[in-house]
XYZ file of N, CA and C in Angstrom:
381
model
N 98.009 142.547 108.023
C 97.219 143.769 108.175
C 96.480 143.718 109.512
N 96.510 144.808 110.234
C 95.835 144.916 111.527
C 94.862 146.082 111.474
N 93.674 145.855 111.928
C 92.698 146.931 112.054
C 92.483 147.243 113.519
N 92.457 148.522 113.832
C 92.284 148.979 115.205
C 91.011 149.810 115.285
N 90.164 149.487 116.250
C 88.909 150.214 116.425
C 88.822 150.697 117.861
N 88.824 152.015 118.029
C 88.746 152.606 119.357
C 87.289 152.838 119.763
N 87.050 152.821 121.048
C 85.734 153.150 121.589
C 85.909 153.637 123.017
N 84.837 154.211 123.550
C 84.856 154.614 124.955
C 85.013 156.102 125.194
N 85.213 156.859 124.121
C 85.326 158.297 124.311
C 83.989 158.922 124.667
N 84.021 160.202 125.024
C 82.787 160.888 125.373
C 83.056 162.178 126.097
N 81.987 162.711 126.687
C 82.053 163.950 127.443
C 82.022 163.628 128.925
N 82.958 164.203 129.669
C 83.029 163.953 131.104
C 83.430 165.247 131.803
N 83.040 165.376 133.052
C 83.392 166.572 133.796
C 84.810 166.489 134.349
N 85.342 167.647 134.640
C 86.661 167.759 135.269
C 86.707 166.846 136.505
N 87.733 166.004 136.571
C 87.874 165.075 137.680
C 87.247 163.712 137.451
N 86.552 163.567 136.339
C 85.879 162.315 136.035
C 86.803 161.267 135.427
N 86.197 160.144 135.044
C 86.958 159.018 134.497
C 86.326 158.502 133.216
N 87.164 157.931 132.379
C 86.728 157.237 131.181
C 87.677 156.076 130.947
N 87.181 155.035 130.279
C 88.045 153.944 129.858
C 87.923 153.785 128.354
N 89.028 153.971 127.677
C 89.071 153.762 126.237
C 89.464 152.320 125.940
N 88.891 151.795 124.877
C 89.227 150.450 124.418
C 89.702 150.515 122.976
N 90.591 149.618 122.633
C 91.069 149.501 121.260
C 91.075 148.026 120.902
N 90.144 147.639 120.044
C 90.035 146.249 119.616
C 90.861 146.044 118.357
N 91.722 145.043 118.380
C 92.610 144.773 117.249
C 92.226 143.475 116.559
N 92.272 143.494 115.241
C 92.022 142.275 114.478
C 93.321 141.474 114.383
N 93.221 140.238 113.937
C 94.431 139.462 113.737
C 94.687 138.470 114.843
N 95.526 137.473 114.548
C 95.765 136.393 115.488
C 97.120 136.489 116.174
N 97.843 137.560 115.923
C 99.178 137.690 116.511
C 99.244 138.926 117.397
N 98.194 139.142 118.135
C 98.077 140.350 118.959
C 99.267 140.511 119.891
N 99.724 139.411 120.448
C 100.827 139.473 121.397
C 102.146 139.902 120.763
N 102.224 139.886 119.457
C 103.445 140.297 118.766
C 103.539 141.806 118.602
N 102.461 142.490 118.915
C 102.403 143.929 118.687
C 102.563 144.707 119.991
N 103.468 145.670 119.945
C 103.498 146.684 120.992
C 102.405 147.694 120.651
N 101.715 148.196 121.648
C 100.561 149.054 121.423
C 100.739 150.378 122.149
N 100.035 151.385 121.657
C 100.143 152.678 122.312
C 98.929 153.546 122.071
N 98.909 154.641 122.793
C 97.876 155.665 122.626
C 98.561 157.017 122.418
N 98.061 157.746 121.434
C 98.453 159.122 121.202
C 97.200 159.972 121.265
N 97.372 161.274 121.370
C 96.222 162.166 121.327
C 96.589 163.439 120.569
N 95.554 164.059 120.043
C 95.762 165.305 119.303
C 94.626 166.259 119.605
N 94.973 167.404 120.146
C 94.004 168.457 120.421
C 93.985 169.424 119.244
N 92.901 170.169 119.074
C 92.808 171.118 117.959
C 93.973 172.097 117.960
N 94.612 172.244 116.808
C 95.704 173.195 116.673
C 97.024 172.745 117.266
N 97.068 171.506 117.765
C 98.298 171.002 118.384
C 98.794 169.765 117.655
N 100.066 169.443 117.874
C 100.632 168.248 117.288
C 100.176 167.014 118.063
N 100.241 165.888 117.364
C 99.923 164.637 118.031
C 100.985 164.346 119.082
N 100.536 163.928 120.254
C 101.468 163.673 121.335
C 101.270 162.294 121.944
N 102.366 161.749 122.415
C 102.368 160.441 123.055
C 101.623 160.494 124.381
N 100.860 159.444 124.672
C 100.146 159.336 125.937
C 100.663 158.142 126.750
N 100.600 156.952 126.163
C 101.001 155.748 126.887
C 101.319 154.637 125.896
N 102.116 153.663 126.345
C 102.459 152.528 125.500
C 102.650 151.294 126.362
N 102.494 150.133 125.714
C 102.641 148.873 126.427
C 103.314 147.872 125.506
N 104.218 147.072 126.051
C 104.923 146.090 125.243
C 103.991 144.932 124.883
N 104.441 144.090 123.958
C 103.628 142.970 123.514
C 103.278 142.013 124.647
N 104.207 141.836 125.562
C 103.970 140.950 126.704
C 103.125 141.595 127.775
N 103.019 142.904 127.732
C 102.293 143.625 128.768
C 103.130 143.943 129.995
N 104.375 143.501 129.985
C 105.223 143.691 131.166
C 105.685 145.138 131.303
N 106.006 145.746 130.181
C 106.545 147.112 130.215
C 105.499 148.128 129.778
N 105.362 149.180 130.556
C 104.457 150.266 130.217
C 105.201 151.595 130.309
N 104.723 152.549 129.536
C 105.367 153.855 129.458
C 104.279 154.923 129.425
N 104.559 156.053 130.048
C 103.566 157.118 130.142
C 104.202 158.478 129.903
N 103.405 159.368 129.321
C 103.811 160.763 129.270
C 103.753 161.331 130.685
N 104.625 162.268 130.976
C 104.637 162.865 132.322
C 103.296 163.490 132.664
N 102.629 164.029 131.668
C 101.364 164.735 131.906
C 100.233 163.815 132.365
N 100.372 162.509 132.150
C 99.288 161.580 132.526
C 99.736 160.563 133.566
N 101.000 160.564 133.902
C 101.529 159.583 134.857
C 100.811 159.707 136.183
N 100.374 158.574 136.701
C 99.643 158.567 137.963
C 98.145 158.731 137.805
N 97.693 159.119 136.620
C 96.254 159.283 136.365
C 95.736 158.274 135.342
N 96.555 157.929 134.377
C 96.159 157.005 133.309
C 96.861 155.671 133.492
N 96.177 154.601 133.081
C 96.765 153.267 133.130
C 96.480 152.546 131.822
N 97.520 152.044 131.189
C 97.369 151.264 129.975
C 97.474 149.780 130.329
N 96.638 148.971 129.685
C 96.676 147.531 129.923
C 96.223 146.818 128.645
N 96.422 145.514 128.614
C 96.003 144.754 127.445
C 95.462 143.399 127.870
N 94.521 142.899 127.081
C 93.895 141.602 127.319
C 94.088 140.767 126.058
N 95.008 139.807 126.120
C 95.311 139.008 124.940
C 94.139 138.157 124.487
N 93.323 137.704 125.406
C 92.181 136.868 125.042
C 91.147 137.649 124.247
N 91.110 138.953 124.458
C 90.134 139.799 123.766
C 90.773 140.653 122.685
N 92.084 140.513 122.486
C 92.796 141.342 121.493
C 92.484 142.821 121.688
N 92.535 143.251 122.925
C 92.111 144.612 123.236
C 93.123 145.291 124.160
N 93.339 146.568 123.874
C 94.149 147.415 124.740
C 93.232 148.452 125.365
N 93.479 148.752 126.613
C 92.646 149.704 127.345
C 93.486 150.895 127.811
N 92.807 152.012 127.959
C 93.411 153.177 128.595
C 92.421 153.687 129.630
N 92.705 153.383 130.877
C 91.884 153.881 131.977
C 92.355 155.276 132.325
N 91.448 156.229 132.258
C 91.792 157.631 132.493
C 91.020 158.142 133.696
N 91.727 158.472 134.745
C 91.123 158.997 135.959
C 91.559 160.440 136.186
N 90.843 161.128 137.042
C 91.176 162.531 137.372
C 91.379 163.354 136.103
N 90.466 163.228 135.195
C 90.591 163.921 133.912
C 90.533 165.430 134.092
N 91.277 166.103 133.218
C 91.364 167.557 133.251
C 90.938 168.115 131.890
N 90.518 169.373 131.843
C 90.158 169.957 130.544
C 91.287 169.855 129.515
N 92.522 169.910 129.944
C 93.637 169.821 129.003
C 93.838 168.415 128.442
N 93.097 167.454 128.940
C 93.121 166.106 128.356
C 92.194 165.998 127.143
N 91.424 167.031 126.891
C 90.510 167.031 125.752
C 91.281 166.882 124.454
N 90.919 165.867 123.673
C 91.628 165.579 122.421
C 90.958 164.387 121.744
N 91.380 164.137 120.525
C 91.052 162.866 119.874
C 92.165 161.888 120.246
N 91.764 160.735 120.740
C 92.716 159.723 121.190
C 92.808 158.619 120.133
N 94.039 158.294 119.766
C 94.291 157.304 118.725
C 95.049 156.110 119.292
N 94.612 154.951 118.900
C 95.304 153.709 119.237
C 96.276 153.379 118.106
N 97.466 152.907 118.454
C 98.476 152.556 117.456
C 99.097 151.207 117.796
N 99.643 150.565 116.760
C 100.263 149.255 116.948
C 101.570 149.179 116.176
N 102.522 148.482 116.769
C 103.852 148.334 116.170
C 104.204 146.857 116.164
N 104.522 146.330 114.946
C 104.856 144.911 114.834
C 106.330 144.699 115.137
N 106.718 145.009 116.349
C 108.073 144.824 116.861
C 108.041 145.419 118.248
N 108.930 144.965 119.058
C 108.945 145.522 120.405
C 109.692 146.856 120.408
N 109.548 147.595 121.470
C 110.134 148.916 121.547
C 111.652 148.827 121.714
N 112.304 149.830 121.159
C 113.746 149.958 121.291
C 114.047 151.370 121.758
N 114.711 151.471 122.886
C 114.987 152.790 123.427
C 113.697 153.509 123.751
N 113.575 154.706 123.248
C 112.371 155.501 123.511
C 111.560 155.716 122.241
N 111.657 154.768 121.299
C 110.916 154.983 120.048
C 109.412 154.902 120.235
N 108.959 154.446 121.401
C 107.517 154.422 121.646
C 106.931 155.837 121.662
N 107.800 156.831 121.803
C 107.354 158.215 121.846
C 106.996 158.762 120.468
N 107.451 158.123 119.410
C 107.328 158.673 118.057
C 106.146 158.090 117.312
N 105.254 158.950 116.796
C 104.124 158.428 116.014
C 104.575 157.601 114.822
N 105.714 157.957 114.203
C 106.160 157.242 113.005
C 106.808 155.896 113.328
N 106.885 155.537 114.584
C 107.434 154.236 114.973
C 106.387 153.131 114.921
N 105.147 153.494 114.607
C 104.054 152.541 114.616
C 103.611 152.196 113.189
N 103.120 150.973 113.037
C 102.735 150.476 111.724
C 101.263 150.687 111.412
N 100.432 150.739 112.446
C 98.986 150.849 112.250
C 98.397 151.842 113.243
N 97.288 152.454 112.826
C 96.589 153.378 113.701
C 95.098 153.299 113.480
N 94.339 153.652 114.504
C 92.885 153.661 114.398
C 92.356 155.013 113.956
N 91.045 155.119 113.932
C 90.395 156.354 113.468
C 90.285 157.397 114.570
N 90.422 156.979 115.789
C 90.372 157.915 116.900
C 89.022 157.976 117.581
N 89.033 158.390 118.831
C 87.808 158.586 119.590
C 87.952 159.897 120.365
N 86.883 160.681 120.365
C 86.934 162.020 120.977
C 86.716 161.926 122.481
N 87.589 162.600 123.210
C 87.436 162.752 124.653
C 87.337 164.244 124.949
N 86.260 164.629 125.617
C 86.054 166.031 125.973
C 85.843 166.138 127.469
N 86.664 166.951 128.110
C 86.562 167.145 129.556
C 86.120 168.577 129.796
N 84.960 168.732 130.412
C 84.420 170.059 130.662
C 84.830 170.558 132.040
N 85.037 171.852 132.132
C 85.460 172.445 133.417
C 84.276 172.894 134.236
């Protein structure tokens, strides 16, 4: 069983930055591929970014490529999402997810490909 706790959300102005953190319980953190999804009001949950268990491979949605960076710290069992140049359309609840297997093909894009998820943290970007 893995518990994921997100933090770092908040209110920021257009063009600002935030860093989200996701702390994971358990002693096999490196065995989990991790990701971030987001869901805005009235919209479906969408993929944002993902990182392999080793941290070598990262994947991004086109809408955030070049602005967001996903990383992980094995010593702290934590995954980060650095978000720069934020836009009002980035406003959403951001969820951390974990998969006890490495990615195959493009399954990192699918919410149902993950075994665990956090409660989410709200990010609001004002114009």
